[in-house]
Amino acid sequence: KAGVTQTPRYLIKTRGQQVTLSCSPISGHRSVSWYQQTPGQGLQFLFEYFSETQRNKGNFPGRFSGRQFSNSRSEMNVSTLELGDSALYLCASSLSHSYEQYFGPGTRLTVT
Amino acid sequence: AQKVTQAQTEISVVEKEDVTLDCVYETRDTTYYLFWYKQPPSGELVFLIRRNSFDEQNEISGRYSWNFQKSTSSFNFTITASQVVDSAVYFCALSEHQMTTDSWGKLQFGAGTQVVVTP
């Protein structure tokens, strides 16, 4: 069974731009969560989606948004990029919201 | 407030030595889940183990074992006979139930412990 896939793997953007990251969960998994990893703040939860509904949201500004499609694929969007948004963005999927999460390889975003 | 504390920043061992990673968590819930993940240099988080709060039985899985003690809010993880491939950052994580949305999907991670295994 294929694992979680994330595209693109690497991205370089300029301050003020916006970016969309994509995540395809493991087949059959309906829950998708997003995390941001930075050297200073570590791994921080962004949001969780289940059956196209956002079930949980972390403490991030409204510039960070996401959505989930009927096939469980998910996207997250960051608008008006700031230098501090440079990070590894990890997507994780699970069968349901109470099962272990399996992570993708991440998208490395660099904001210049 | 930090809910998961991994006090060890880095542990260096020689191959075949045992490595124990400490994890202390904080929660008011009676039902919760605890996890260990491994992050090798490639960056992908690899799921290792999950434990629910009602299951304090300590187990061994291959070279991995864990010690869950609710009385001290600790969930320690041991790698026996370490190998160079075990070199990675290891994260302990906590999942609590979000009642308003019936969600367990928010993992709260510790800062991680870098394990360096040299030949």
PDB file of C-alpha atoms in Angstrom:
ATOM      1  CA  LYS A   1       0.000   0.000   0.000  1.00  0.00           C
ATOM      2  CA  ALA A   2       1.413   3.386  -0.966  1.00  0.00           C
ATOM      3  CA  GLY A   3       2.275   5.773   1.830  1.00  0.00           C
ATOM      4  CA  VAL A   4       1.311   9.378   2.332  1.00  0.00           C
ATOM      5  CA  THR A   5       2.479  11.544  -0.531  1.00  0.00           C
ATOM      6  CA  GLN A   6       3.093  15.260  -0.428  1.00  0.00           C
ATOM      7  CA  THR A   7       3.717  17.636  -3.286  1.00  0.00           C
ATOM      8  CA  PRO A   8       5.785  19.528  -3.943  1.00  0.00           C
ATOM      9  CA  ARG A   9       8.713  18.300  -1.876  1.00  0.00           C
ATOM     10  CA  TYR A  10      10.578  21.596  -2.024  1.00  0.00           C
ATOM     11  CA  LEU A  11       9.355  25.103  -2.600  1.00  0.00           C
ATOM     12  CA  ILE A  12      10.940  28.545  -2.598  1.00  0.00           C
ATOM     13  CA  LYS A  13       8.657  31.549  -2.346  1.00  0.00           C
ATOM     14  CA  THR A  14       9.008  35.259  -1.782  1.00  0.00           C
ATOM     15  CA  ARG A  15       7.546  37.203   1.113  1.00  0.00           C
ATOM     16  CA  GLY A  16       3.988  38.253   0.412  1.00  0.00           C
ATOM     17  CA  GLN A  17       3.240  35.411  -1.981  1.00  0.00           C
ATOM     18  CA  GLN A  18       0.875  32.589  -1.262  1.00  0.00           C
ATOM     19  CA  VAL A  19       1.454  28.856  -1.474  1.00  0.00           C
ATOM     20  CA  THR A  20      -0.636  25.692  -1.699  1.00  0.00           C
ATOM     21  CA  LEU A  21       0.654  22.351  -0.490  1.00  0.00           C
ATOM     22  CA  SER A  22      -0.967  19.050  -1.323  1.00  0.00           C
ATOM     23  CA  CYS A  23      -1.299  15.799   0.591  1.00  0.00           C
ATOM     24  CA  SER A  24      -2.622  12.446  -0.588  1.00  0.00           C
ATOM     25  CA  PRO A  25      -3.359  10.088   2.314  1.00  0.00           C
ATOM     26  CA  ILE A  26      -2.903   6.356   2.450  1.00  0.00           C
ATOM     27  CA  SER A  27      -5.711   4.621   0.598  1.00  0.00           C
ATOM     28  CA  GLY A  28      -8.670   4.132   2.918  1.00  0.00           C
ATOM     29  CA  HIS A  29      -7.542   6.736   5.414  1.00  0.00           C
ATOM     30  CA  ARG A  30     -10.118   9.435   6.032  1.00  0.00           C
ATOM     31  CA  SER A  31      -8.370  11.670   8.535  1.00  0.00           C
ATOM     32  CA  VAL A  32      -5.631  14.096   7.529  1.00  0.00           C
ATOM     33  CA  SER A  33      -3.637  16.309   9.871  1.00  0.00           C
ATOM     34  CA  TRP A  34      -1.036  18.971   9.097  1.00  0.00           C
ATOM     35  CA  TYR A  35       1.976  19.970  11.151  1.00  0.00           C
ATOM     36  CA  GLN A  36       4.650  22.624  10.892  1.00  0.00           C
ATOM     37  CA  GLN A  37       8.187  21.813  11.978  1.00  0.00           C
ATOM     38  CA  THR A  38      10.756  24.537  12.644  1.00  0.00           C
ATOM     39  CA  PRO A  39      14.035  24.449  14.586  1.00  0.00           C
ATOM     40  CA  GLY A  40      12.728  27.006  17.048  1.00  0.00           C
ATOM     41  CA  GLN A  41       9.168  25.848  17.687  1.00  0.00           C
ATOM     42  CA  GLY A  42       9.492  22.156  16.942  1.00  0.00           C
ATOM     43  CA  LEU A  43       6.496  20.215  15.675  1.00  0.00           C
ATOM     44  CA  GLN A  44       3.267  22.161  15.906  1.00  0.00           C
ATOM     45  CA  PHE A  45      -0.219  21.060  14.967  1.00  0.00           C
ATOM     46  CA  LEU A  46      -1.927  23.106  12.265  1.00  0.00           C
ATOM     47  CA  PHE A  47      -5.281  21.428  11.625  1.00  0.00           C
ATOM     48  CA  GLU A  48      -7.087  18.147  11.196  1.00  0.00           C
ATOM     49  CA  TYR A  49      -9.676  17.159   8.623  1.00  0.00           C
ATOM     50  CA  PHE A  50     -12.060  14.238   8.626  1.00  0.00           C
ATOM     51  CA  SER A  51     -14.737  13.641   5.999  1.00  0.00           C
ATOM     52  CA  GLU A  52     -14.118  17.072   4.471  1.00  0.00           C
ATOM     53  CA  THR A  53     -14.696  18.814   7.806  1.00  0.00           C
ATOM     54  CA  GLN A  54     -12.114  20.601   9.882  1.00  0.00           C
ATOM     55  CA  ARG A  55     -12.280  18.928  13.284  1.00  0.00           C
ATOM     56  CA  ASN A  56      -9.467  20.673  15.039  1.00  0.00           C
ATOM     57  CA  LYS A  57      -7.259  23.707  14.558  1.00  0.00           C
ATOM     58  CA  GLY A  58      -3.990  24.752  16.125  1.00  0.00           C
ATOM     59  CA  ASN A  59      -2.875  28.211  17.182  1.00  0.00           C
ATOM     60  CA  PHE A  60      -1.907  29.636  13.837  1.00  0.00           C
ATOM     61  CA  PRO A  61      -3.057  32.883  12.218  1.00  0.00           C
ATOM     62  CA  GLY A  62      -5.841  32.936   9.674  1.00  0.00           C
ATOM     63  CA  ARG A  63      -3.270  33.085   6.868  1.00  0.00           C
ATOM     64  CA  PHE A  64      -3.048  29.323   7.282  1.00  0.00           C
ATOM     65  CA  SER A  65      -6.024  27.466   5.890  1.00  0.00           C
ATOM     66  CA  GLY A  66      -6.817  24.049   4.588  1.00  0.00           C
ATOM     67  CA  ARG A  67      -9.438  21.852   3.068  1.00  0.00           C
ATOM     68  CA  GLN A  68     -10.161  18.229   2.366  1.00  0.00           C
ATOM     69  CA  PHE A  69     -11.761  16.788  -0.725  1.00  0.00           C
ATOM     70  CA  SER A  70     -14.231  13.934  -1.045  1.00  0.00           C
ATOM     71  CA  ASN A  71     -11.394  11.534  -1.907  1.00  0.00           C
ATOM     72  CA  SER A  72      -9.692  12.503   1.384  1.00  0.00           C
ATOM     73  CA  ARG A  73      -6.896  14.382  -0.347  1.00  0.00           C
ATOM     74  CA  SER A  74      -6.061  17.582   1.453  1.00  0.00           C
ATOM     75  CA  GLU A  75      -4.505  20.923   0.672  1.00  0.00           C
ATOM     76  CA  MET A  76      -3.197  23.638   2.892  1.00  0.00           C
ATOM     77  CA  ASN A  77      -2.738  27.219   1.868  1.00  0.00           C
ATOM     78  CA  VAL A  78      -0.605  29.946   3.350  1.00  0.00           C
ATOM     79  CA  SER A  79      -1.297  33.460   2.180  1.00  0.00           C
ATOM     80  CA  THR A  80       0.885  36.541   2.517  1.00  0.00           C
ATOM     81  CA  LEU A  81       3.987  34.510   3.304  1.00  0.00           C
ATOM     82  CA  GLU A  82       6.371  35.694   5.993  1.00  0.00           C
ATOM     83  CA  LEU A  83       9.996  34.722   6.542  1.00  0.00           C
ATOM     84  CA  GLY A  84       8.929  32.860   9.670  1.00  0.00           C
ATOM     85  CA  ASP A  85       6.762  30.532   7.602  1.00  0.00           C
ATOM     86  CA  SER A  86       9.893  28.791   6.353  1.00  0.00           C
ATOM     87  CA  ALA A  87       9.510  25.279   7.670  1.00  0.00           C
ATOM     88  CA  LEU A  88       8.964  21.624   6.938  1.00  0.00           C
ATOM     89  CA  TYR A  89       5.238  21.037   6.528  1.00  0.00           C
ATOM     90  CA  LEU A  90       4.202  17.508   7.345  1.00  0.00           C
ATOM     91  CA  CYS A  91       0.956  15.829   6.500  1.00  0.00           C
ATOM     92  CA  ALA A  92      -0.280  12.741   8.307  1.00  0.00           C
ATOM     93  CA  SER A  93      -3.155  10.409   7.642  1.00  0.00           C
ATOM     94  CA  SER A  94      -4.997   7.889   9.762  1.00  0.00           C
ATOM     95  CA  LEU A  95      -7.886   5.485   9.343  1.00  0.00           C
ATOM     96  CA  SER A  96      -9.993   7.586  11.600  1.00  0.00           C
ATOM     97  CA  HIS A  97      -9.405  10.241  14.182  1.00  0.00           C
ATOM     98  CA  SER A  98      -8.472   7.842  16.936  1.00  0.00           C
ATOM     99  CA  TYR A  99      -5.847   5.792  15.181  1.00  0.00           C
ATOM    100  CA  GLU A 100      -2.119   6.270  14.797  1.00  0.00           C
ATOM    101  CA  GLN A 101      -1.041   8.818  12.224  1.00  0.00           C
ATOM    102  CA  TYR A 102       1.294   8.008   9.351  1.00  0.00           C
ATOM    103  CA  PHE A 103       3.354  10.846   8.027  1.00  0.00           C
ATOM    104  CA  GLY A 104       4.400  11.865   4.555  1.00  0.00           C
ATOM    105  CA  PRO A 105       7.906  13.023   3.604  1.00  0.00           C
ATOM    106  CA  GLY A 106       6.976  16.674   4.032  1.00  0.00           C
ATOM    107  CA  THR A 107       7.219  19.820   1.956  1.00  0.00           C
ATOM    108  CA  ARG A 108      10.211  22.013   2.675  1.00  0.00           C
ATOM    109  CA  LEU A 109       9.094  25.623   2.228  1.00  0.00           C
ATOM    110  CA  THR A 110      11.652  28.404   2.100  1.00  0.00           C
ATOM    111  CA  VAL A 111      10.457  32.000   2.145  1.00  0.00           C
ATOM    112  CA  THR A 112      12.961  34.620   0.998  1.00  0.00           C
TER     113      THR A 112
ATOM    114  CA  ALA B   1       2.419  25.055  28.598  1.00  0.00           C
ATOM    115  CA  GLN B   2       4.543  22.209  27.347  1.00  0.00           C
ATOM    116  CA  LYS B   3       2.521  19.041  27.643  1.00  0.00           C
ATOM    117  CA  VAL B   4       5.264  16.663  26.598  1.00  0.00           C
ATOM    118  CA  THR B   5       8.779  17.010  27.933  1.00  0.00           C
ATOM    119  CA  GLN B   6      11.802  15.228  26.571  1.00  0.00           C
ATOM    120  CA  ALA B   7      14.581  16.438  28.785  1.00  0.00           C
ATOM    121  CA  GLN B   8      17.372  14.758  26.846  1.00  0.00           C
ATOM    122  CA  THR B   9      18.468  16.849  23.884  1.00  0.00           C
ATOM    123  CA  GLU B  10      21.035  14.429  22.525  1.00  0.00           C
ATOM    124  CA  ILE B  11      22.286  10.970  23.421  1.00  0.00           C
ATOM    125  CA  SER B  12      25.438   9.516  21.907  1.00  0.00           C
ATOM    126  CA  VAL B  13      26.180   5.811  22.169  1.00  0.00           C
ATOM    127  CA  VAL B  14      28.445   3.246  20.603  1.00  0.00           C
ATOM    128  CA  GLU B  15      26.832   0.533  18.547  1.00  0.00           C
ATOM    129  CA  LYS B  16      25.334  -2.346  20.590  1.00  0.00           C
ATOM    130  CA  GLU B  17      24.776  -0.188  23.647  1.00  0.00           C
ATOM    131  CA  ASP B  18      21.223   0.247  24.935  1.00  0.00           C
ATOM    132  CA  VAL B  19      19.539   3.652  24.697  1.00  0.00           C
ATOM    133  CA  THR B  20      16.677   4.815  26.903  1.00  0.00           C
ATOM    134  CA  LEU B  21      14.719   7.909  25.933  1.00  0.00           C
ATOM    135  CA  ASP B  22      12.740   9.713  28.607  1.00  0.00           C
ATOM    136  CA  CYS B  23       9.321  11.250  28.109  1.00  0.00           C
ATOM    137  CA  VAL B  24       7.169  12.977  30.710  1.00  0.00           C
ATOM    138  CA  TYR B  25       3.697  14.168  29.831  1.00  0.00           C
ATOM    139  CA  GLU B  26       1.020  16.286  31.400  1.00  0.00           C
ATOM    140  CA  THR B  27      -2.722  15.844  30.997  1.00  0.00           C
ATOM    141  CA  ARG B  28      -5.895  16.092  33.047  1.00  0.00           C
ATOM    142  CA  ASP B  29      -7.670  13.527  30.905  1.00  0.00           C
ATOM    143  CA  THR B  30      -8.140   9.980  32.089  1.00  0.00           C
ATOM    144  CA  THR B  31      -8.168   8.649  28.539  1.00  0.00           C
ATOM    145  CA  TYR B  32      -5.360   9.613  26.197  1.00  0.00           C
ATOM    146  CA  TYR B  33      -2.866   8.128  23.780  1.00  0.00           C
ATOM    147  CA  LEU B  34       0.901   8.252  23.796  1.00  0.00           C
ATOM    148  CA  PHE B  35       3.163   7.721  20.825  1.00  0.00           C
ATOM    149  CA  TRP B  36       6.788   7.431  19.843  1.00  0.00           C
ATOM    150  CA  TYR B  37       7.922   8.540  16.402  1.00  0.00           C
ATOM    151  CA  LYS B  38      11.344   8.416  14.756  1.00  0.00           C
ATOM    152  CA  GLN B  39      12.608  11.062  12.354  1.00  0.00           C
ATOM    153  CA  PRO B  40      15.695   9.977  10.389  1.00  0.00           C
ATOM    154  CA  PRO B  41      17.728  12.536   8.430  1.00  0.00           C
ATOM    155  CA  SER B  42      15.372  12.103   5.461  1.00  0.00           C
ATOM    156  CA  GLY B  43      12.778  14.024   7.497  1.00  0.00           C
ATOM    157  CA  GLU B  44       9.820  11.656   7.384  1.00  0.00           C
ATOM    158  CA  LEU B  45       8.289  10.837  10.769  1.00  0.00           C
ATOM    159  CA  VAL B  46       8.051   7.092  11.252  1.00  0.00           C
ATOM    160  CA  PHE B  47       5.427   5.693  13.616  1.00  0.00           C
ATOM    161  CA  LEU B  48       6.918   3.336  16.215  1.00  0.00           C
ATOM    162  CA  ILE B  49       4.387   2.647  18.942  1.00  0.00           C
ATOM    163  CA  ARG B  50       1.045   3.788  20.381  1.00  0.00           C
ATOM    164  CA  ARG B  51      -0.248   3.212  23.867  1.00  0.00           C
ATOM    165  CA  ASN B  52      -3.575   4.154  25.398  1.00  0.00           C
ATOM    166  CA  SER B  53      -3.832   5.326  28.972  1.00  0.00           C
ATOM    167  CA  PHE B  54      -5.604   2.189  30.127  1.00  0.00           C
ATOM    168  CA  ASP B  55      -2.890  -0.131  28.973  1.00  0.00           C
ATOM    169  CA  GLU B  56       0.101   0.083  31.261  1.00  0.00           C
ATOM    170  CA  GLN B  57       1.482  -3.233  30.177  1.00  0.00           C
ATOM    171  CA  ASN B  58       5.046  -2.799  29.105  1.00  0.00           C
ATOM    172  CA  GLU B  59       6.044  -4.657  25.997  1.00  0.00           C
ATOM    173  CA  ILE B  60       8.964  -5.534  23.860  1.00  0.00           C
ATOM    174  CA  SER B  61       8.864  -5.453  20.084  1.00  0.00           C
ATOM    175  CA  GLY B  62      12.087  -6.586  18.547  1.00  0.00           C
ATOM    176  CA  ARG B  63      14.788  -4.259  19.784  1.00  0.00           C
ATOM    177  CA  TYR B  64      12.230  -1.719  21.030  1.00  0.00           C
ATOM    178  CA  SER B  65      10.611  -1.714  24.447  1.00  0.00           C
ATOM    179  CA  TRP B  66       8.678   0.854  26.429  1.00  0.00           C
ATOM    180  CA  ASN B  67       7.888   1.581  30.018  1.00  0.00           C
ATOM    181  CA  PHE B  68       4.593   3.345  30.650  1.00  0.00           C
ATOM    182  CA  GLN B  69       3.977   4.513  34.227  1.00  0.00           C
ATOM    183  CA  LYS B  70       0.848   6.578  34.845  1.00  0.00           C
ATOM    184  CA  SER B  71       1.862   7.252  38.436  1.00  0.00           C
ATOM    185  CA  THR B  72       4.828   9.306  37.261  1.00  0.00           C
ATOM    186  CA  SER B  73       3.341  10.370  33.897  1.00  0.00           C
ATOM    187  CA  SER B  74       6.258   8.835  32.086  1.00  0.00           C
ATOM    188  CA  PHE B  75       6.460   6.924  28.841  1.00  0.00           C
ATOM    189  CA  ASN B  76      10.051   5.893  28.310  1.00  0.00           C
ATOM    190  CA  PHE B  77      11.385   4.127  25.255  1.00  0.00           C
ATOM    191  CA  THR B  78      14.392   1.824  25.006  1.00  0.00           C
ATOM    192  CA  ILE B  79      16.367   0.656  22.020  1.00  0.00           C
ATOM    193  CA  THR B  80      18.321  -2.475  22.827  1.00  0.00           C
ATOM    194  CA  ALA B  81      21.631  -3.241  21.114  1.00  0.00           C
ATOM    195  CA  SER B  82      21.601   0.000  19.142  1.00  0.00           C
ATOM    196  CA  GLN B  83      22.652   0.088  15.504  1.00  0.00           C
ATOM    197  CA  VAL B  84      23.909   2.918  13.312  1.00  0.00           C
ATOM    198  CA  VAL B  85      20.547   2.921  11.505  1.00  0.00           C
ATOM    199  CA  ASP B  86      18.903   3.918  14.773  1.00  0.00           C
ATOM    200  CA  SER B  87      20.516   7.343  14.497  1.00  0.00           C
ATOM    201  CA  ALA B  88      17.603   9.767  14.294  1.00  0.00           C
ATOM    202  CA  VAL B  89      15.526  12.206  16.293  1.00  0.00           C
ATOM    203  CA  TYR B  90      12.936  10.492  18.441  1.00  0.00           C
ATOM    204  CA  PHE B  91       9.709  12.235  19.381  1.00  0.00           C
ATOM    205  CA  CYS B  92       7.241  11.430  22.111  1.00  0.00           C
ATOM    206  CA  ALA B  93       3.686  12.661  21.489  1.00  0.00           C
ATOM    207  CA  LEU B  94       0.397  12.935  23.348  1.00  0.00           C
ATOM    208  CA  SER B  95      -3.117  12.828  21.954  1.00  0.00           C
ATOM    209  CA  GLU B  96      -6.010  14.095  24.051  1.00  0.00           C
ATOM    210  CA  HIS B  97      -9.689  13.962  23.219  1.00  0.00           C
ATOM    211  CA  GLN B  98     -11.176  17.193  21.894  1.00  0.00           C
ATOM    212  CA  MET B  99     -14.739  16.852  23.133  1.00  0.00           C
ATOM    213  CA  THR B 100     -16.308  19.582  21.024  1.00  0.00           C
ATOM    214  CA  THR B 101     -15.357  17.816  17.798  1.00  0.00           C
ATOM    215  CA  ASP B 102     -14.859  14.253  19.073  1.00  0.00           C
ATOM    216  CA  SER B 103     -11.349  14.420  17.709  1.00  0.00           C
ATOM    217  CA  TRP B 104      -8.129  12.703  18.756  1.00  0.00           C
ATOM    218  CA  GLY B 105      -6.219  13.976  15.761  1.00  0.00           C
ATOM    219  CA  LYS B 106      -4.051  16.620  17.438  1.00  0.00           C
ATOM    220  CA  LEU B 107      -0.650  15.235  18.347  1.00  0.00           C
ATOM    221  CA  GLN B 108       1.333  17.298  20.823  1.00  0.00           C
ATOM    222  CA  PHE B 109       5.002  16.561  20.434  1.00  0.00           C
ATOM    223  CA  GLY B 110       7.967  16.885  22.717  1.00  0.00           C
ATOM    224  CA  ALA B 111      11.073  18.680  21.530  1.00  0.00           C
ATOM    225  CA  GLY B 112      12.711  15.447  20.455  1.00  0.00           C
ATOM    226  CA  THR B 113      15.872  13.608  21.430  1.00  0.00           C
ATOM    227  CA  GLN B 114      18.693  13.249  18.916  1.00  0.00           C
ATOM    228  CA  VAL B 115      20.207   9.771  19.098  1.00  0.00           C
ATOM    229  CA  VAL B 116      23.652   9.339  17.588  1.00  0.00           C
ATOM    230  CA  VAL B 117      24.949   5.802  17.254  1.00  0.00           C
ATOM    231  CA  THR B 118      28.571   5.455  16.235  1.00  0.00           C
ATOM    232  CA  PRO B 119      30.189   2.237  14.994  1.00  0.00           C
TER     233      PRO B 119
END
